[in-house]
Amino acid sequence: MHRFIPADGLHVLVDPTRDDMPFVLARDHHFHNTITSVTAPSGYRCDFASVPRLLWWLFPRVGRYSRAAVFHDILYDRGEIPRVQADSLFMAIMEHDCVPYRTRWALYLAVRCFGWRPWYRRHGRRS
């Protein structure tokens, strides 16, 4: 494993032997705002932005939106809040992290349109 630090400051380890979830958080990461608090625990496996390979030239898996993508994945995994609220927090974290306007809206609309699939696989309900 090699240490890797993307532009957004997440400290991760890279596992080159895995294609599905090649990144492992090396320490806990936290996000707090007036509405909620989310922790990404050390050891959490992620792929950062779950962008189809065909679109990696436009939206690479790692970018300024990586931190938001990790927290969004955790919220989807846990299912403790409604999907629409998890997607809204994804947008709020991207805005907080200064993701450009067009990029954050494109990614937000993608999770709103297609996020029901992973949500349904994890929780057995469409929301």
PDB file of N, CA and C in Angstrom, residues 27-67:
ATOM      1  N   ARG A  27      -7.176   7.807   8.434  1.00  0.00           N
ATOM      2  CA  ARG A  27      -7.581   8.367   9.727  1.00  0.00           C
ATOM      3  C   ARG A  27      -9.032   8.809   9.626  1.00  0.00           C
ATOM      4  N   ASP A  28      -9.632   9.094  10.767  1.00  0.00           N
ATOM      5  CA  ASP A  28     -11.013   9.591  10.780  1.00  0.00           C
ATOM      6  C   ASP A  28     -11.074  10.973  10.135  1.00  0.00           C
ATOM      7  N   HIS A  29     -12.188  11.239   9.465  1.00  0.00           N
ATOM      8  CA  HIS A  29     -12.460  12.560   8.904  1.00  0.00           C
ATOM      9  C   HIS A  29     -13.848  12.971   9.366  1.00  0.00           C
ATOM     10  N   HIS A  30     -14.026  14.255   9.622  1.00  0.00           N
ATOM     11  CA  HIS A  30     -15.295  14.753  10.165  1.00  0.00           C
ATOM     12  C   HIS A  30     -15.813  15.919   9.326  1.00  0.00           C
ATOM     13  N   PHE A  31     -17.134  16.010   9.273  1.00  0.00           N
ATOM     14  CA  PHE A  31     -17.773  17.182   8.692  1.00  0.00           C
ATOM     15  C   PHE A  31     -18.908  17.578   9.618  1.00  0.00           C
ATOM     16  N   HIS A  32     -18.963  18.853   9.968  1.00  0.00           N
ATOM     17  CA  HIS A  32     -20.020  19.374  10.839  1.00  0.00           C
ATOM     18  C   HIS A  32     -20.594  20.623  10.178  1.00  0.00           C
ATOM     19  N   ASN A  33     -21.895  20.725  10.222  1.00  0.00           N
ATOM     20  CA  ASN A  33     -22.539  21.991   9.881  1.00  0.00           C
ATOM     21  C   ASN A  33     -23.699  22.177  10.854  1.00  0.00           C
ATOM     22  N   THR A  34     -24.519  23.170  10.625  1.00  0.00           N
ATOM     23  CA  THR A  34     -25.602  23.464  11.565  1.00  0.00           C
ATOM     24  C   THR A  34     -26.682  22.385  11.575  1.00  0.00           C
ATOM     25  N   ILE A  35     -26.712  21.535  10.537  1.00  0.00           N
ATOM     26  CA  ILE A  35     -27.766  20.531  10.424  1.00  0.00           C
ATOM     27  C   ILE A  35     -27.327  19.161  10.922  1.00  0.00           C
ATOM     28  N   THR A  36     -26.104  18.773  10.607  1.00  0.00           N
ATOM     29  CA  THR A  36     -25.679  17.410  10.911  1.00  0.00           C
ATOM     30  C   THR A  36     -24.175  17.318  11.125  1.00  0.00           C
ATOM     31  N   SER A  37     -23.765  16.155  11.582  1.00  0.00           N
ATOM     32  CA  SER A  37     -22.356  15.837  11.776  1.00  0.00           C
ATOM     33  C   SER A  37     -22.139  14.435  11.214  1.00  0.00           C
ATOM     34  N   VAL A  38     -21.081  14.269  10.424  1.00  0.00           N
ATOM     35  CA  VAL A  38     -20.784  12.974   9.819  1.00  0.00           C
ATOM     36  C   VAL A  38     -19.317  12.656  10.062  1.00  0.00           C
ATOM     37  N   THR A  39     -19.046  11.398  10.396  1.00  0.00           N
ATOM     38  CA  THR A  39     -17.674  10.935  10.567  1.00  0.00           C
ATOM     39  C   THR A  39     -17.400   9.822   9.569  1.00  0.00           C
ATOM     40  N   ALA A  40     -16.278   9.953   8.864  1.00  0.00           N
ATOM     41  CA  ALA A  40     -15.780   8.897   7.989  1.00  0.00           C
ATOM     42  C   ALA A  40     -14.681   8.190   8.780  1.00  0.00           C
ATOM     43  N   PRO A  41     -14.923   6.958   9.207  1.00  0.00           N
ATOM     44  CA  PRO A  41     -13.967   6.300  10.106  1.00  0.00           C
ATOM     45  C   PRO A  41     -12.712   5.811   9.400  1.00  0.00           C
ATOM     46  N   SER A  42     -11.637   5.782  10.141  1.00  0.00           N
ATOM     47  CA  SER A  42     -10.394   5.201   9.663  1.00  0.00           C
ATOM     48  C   SER A  42     -10.665   3.762   9.224  1.00  0.00           C
ATOM     49  N   GLY A  43     -10.087   3.346   8.114  1.00  0.00           N
ATOM     50  CA  GLY A  43     -10.290   1.992   7.616  1.00  0.00           C
ATOM     51  C   GLY A  43     -11.426   1.856   6.630  1.00  0.00           C
ATOM     52  N   TYR A  44     -12.211   2.917   6.448  1.00  0.00           N
ATOM     53  CA  TYR A  44     -13.337   2.869   5.514  1.00  0.00           C
ATOM     54  C   TYR A  44     -12.812   2.743   4.088  1.00  0.00           C
ATOM     55  N   ARG A  45     -13.305   1.751   3.342  1.00  0.00           N
ATOM     56  CA  ARG A  45     -12.908   1.540   1.946  1.00  0.00           C
ATOM     57  C   ARG A  45     -13.836   2.339   1.042  1.00  0.00           C
ATOM     58  N   CYS A  46     -13.234   3.041   0.081  1.00  0.00           N
ATOM     59  CA  CYS A  46     -14.047   3.882  -0.804  1.00  0.00           C
ATOM     60  C   CYS A  46     -13.438   3.926  -2.198  1.00  0.00           C
ATOM     61  N   ASP A  47     -14.235   4.395  -3.132  1.00  0.00           N
ATOM     62  CA  ASP A  47     -13.750   4.604  -4.498  1.00  0.00           C
ATOM     63  C   ASP A  47     -13.817   6.084  -4.864  1.00  0.00           C
ATOM     64  N   PHE A  48     -14.020   6.933  -3.861  1.00  0.00           N
ATOM     65  CA  PHE A  48     -14.251   8.368  -4.057  1.00  0.00           C
ATOM     66  C   PHE A  48     -15.477   8.554  -4.936  1.00  0.00           C
ATOM     67  N   ALA A  49     -15.407   9.338  -5.973  1.00  0.00           N
ATOM     68  CA  ALA A  49     -16.596   9.590  -6.795  1.00  0.00           C
ATOM     69  C   ALA A  49     -16.908   8.346  -7.632  1.00  0.00           C
ATOM     70  N   SER A  50     -18.130   7.867  -7.500  1.00  0.00           N
ATOM     71  CA  SER A  50     -18.560   6.672  -8.239  1.00  0.00           C
ATOM     72  C   SER A  50     -19.017   7.073  -9.634  1.00  0.00           C
ATOM     73  N   VAL A  51     -18.070   7.504 -10.418  1.00  0.00           N
ATOM     74  CA  VAL A  51     -18.346   7.972 -11.779  1.00  0.00           C
ATOM     75  C   VAL A  51     -18.077   6.822 -12.741  1.00  0.00           C
ATOM     76  N   PRO A  52     -18.985   6.588 -13.700  1.00  0.00           N
ATOM     77  CA  PRO A  52     -18.703   5.537 -14.693  1.00  0.00           C
ATOM     78  C   PRO A  52     -17.384   5.814 -15.416  1.00  0.00           C
ATOM     79  N   ARG A  53     -16.630   4.753 -15.676  1.00  0.00           N
ATOM     80  CA  ARG A  53     -15.313   4.862 -16.302  1.00  0.00           C
ATOM     81  C   ARG A  53     -15.346   5.700 -17.578  1.00  0.00           C
ATOM     82  N   LEU A  54     -16.408   5.611 -18.330  1.00  0.00           N
ATOM     83  CA  LEU A  54     -16.559   6.369 -19.578  1.00  0.00           C
ATOM     84  C   LEU A  54     -16.464   7.880 -19.353  1.00  0.00           C
ATOM     85  N   LEU A  55     -16.822   8.348 -18.155  1.00  0.00           N
ATOM     86  CA  LEU A  55     -16.829   9.789 -17.864  1.00  0.00           C
ATOM     87  C   LEU A  55     -15.636  10.253 -17.024  1.00  0.00           C
ATOM     88  N   TRP A  56     -14.659   9.375 -16.787  1.00  0.00           N
ATOM     89  CA  TRP A  56     -13.513   9.766 -15.962  1.00  0.00           C
ATOM     90  C   TRP A  56     -12.722  10.920 -16.571  1.00  0.00           C
ATOM     91  N   TRP A  57     -12.760  11.079 -17.862  1.00  0.00           N
ATOM     92  CA  TRP A  57     -12.044  12.201 -18.490  1.00  0.00           C
ATOM     93  C   TRP A  57     -12.662  13.530 -18.074  1.00  0.00           C
ATOM     94  N   LEU A  58     -13.951  13.530 -17.782  1.00  0.00           N
ATOM     95  CA  LEU A  58     -14.660  14.745 -17.379  1.00  0.00           C
ATOM     96  C   LEU A  58     -14.712  14.898 -15.860  1.00  0.00           C
ATOM     97  N   PHE A  59     -14.999  13.800 -15.172  1.00  0.00           N
ATOM     98  CA  PHE A  59     -15.080  13.783 -13.708  1.00  0.00           C
ATOM     99  C   PHE A  59     -14.238  12.622 -13.175  1.00  0.00           C
ATOM    100  N   PRO A  60     -12.938  12.866 -12.949  1.00  0.00           N
ATOM    101  CA  PRO A  60     -12.093  11.790 -12.399  1.00  0.00           C
ATOM    102  C   PRO A  60     -12.612  11.342 -11.030  1.00  0.00           C
ATOM    103  N   ARG A  61     -12.261  10.144 -10.628  1.00  0.00           N
ATOM    104  CA  ARG A  61     -12.717   9.638  -9.325  1.00  0.00           C
ATOM    105  C   ARG A  61     -12.203  10.494  -8.182  1.00  0.00           C
ATOM    106  N   VAL A  62     -11.033  11.098  -8.343  1.00  0.00           N
ATOM    107  CA  VAL A  62     -10.438  11.925  -7.302  1.00  0.00           C
ATOM    108  C   VAL A  62     -10.421  13.372  -7.773  1.00  0.00           C
ATOM    109  N   GLY A  63     -10.953  14.256  -6.940  1.00  0.00           N
ATOM    110  CA  GLY A  63     -10.980  15.679  -7.267  1.00  0.00           C
ATOM    111  C   GLY A  63     -11.334  16.483  -6.036  1.00  0.00           C
ATOM    112  N   ARG A  64     -11.617  17.741  -6.230  1.00  0.00           N
ATOM    113  CA  ARG A  64     -11.983  18.607  -5.115  1.00  0.00           C
ATOM    114  C   ARG A  64     -13.253  18.106  -4.421  1.00  0.00           C
ATOM    115  N   TYR A  65     -14.040  17.293  -5.108  1.00  0.00           N
ATOM    116  CA  TYR A  65     -15.294  16.748  -4.578  1.00  0.00           C
ATOM    117  C   TYR A  65     -15.102  15.418  -3.852  1.00  0.00           C
ATOM    118  N   SER A  66     -13.863  14.943  -3.708  1.00  0.00           N
ATOM    119  CA  SER A  66     -13.611  13.626  -3.102  1.00  0.00           C
ATOM    120  C   SER A  66     -14.137  13.509  -1.680  1.00  0.00           C
ATOM    121  N   ARG A  67     -13.906  14.525  -0.870  1.00  0.00           N
ATOM    122  CA  ARG A  67     -14.359  14.476   0.524  1.00  0.00           C
ATOM    123  C   ARG A  67     -15.878  14.361   0.587  1.00  0.00           C
TER     124      ARG A  67
END
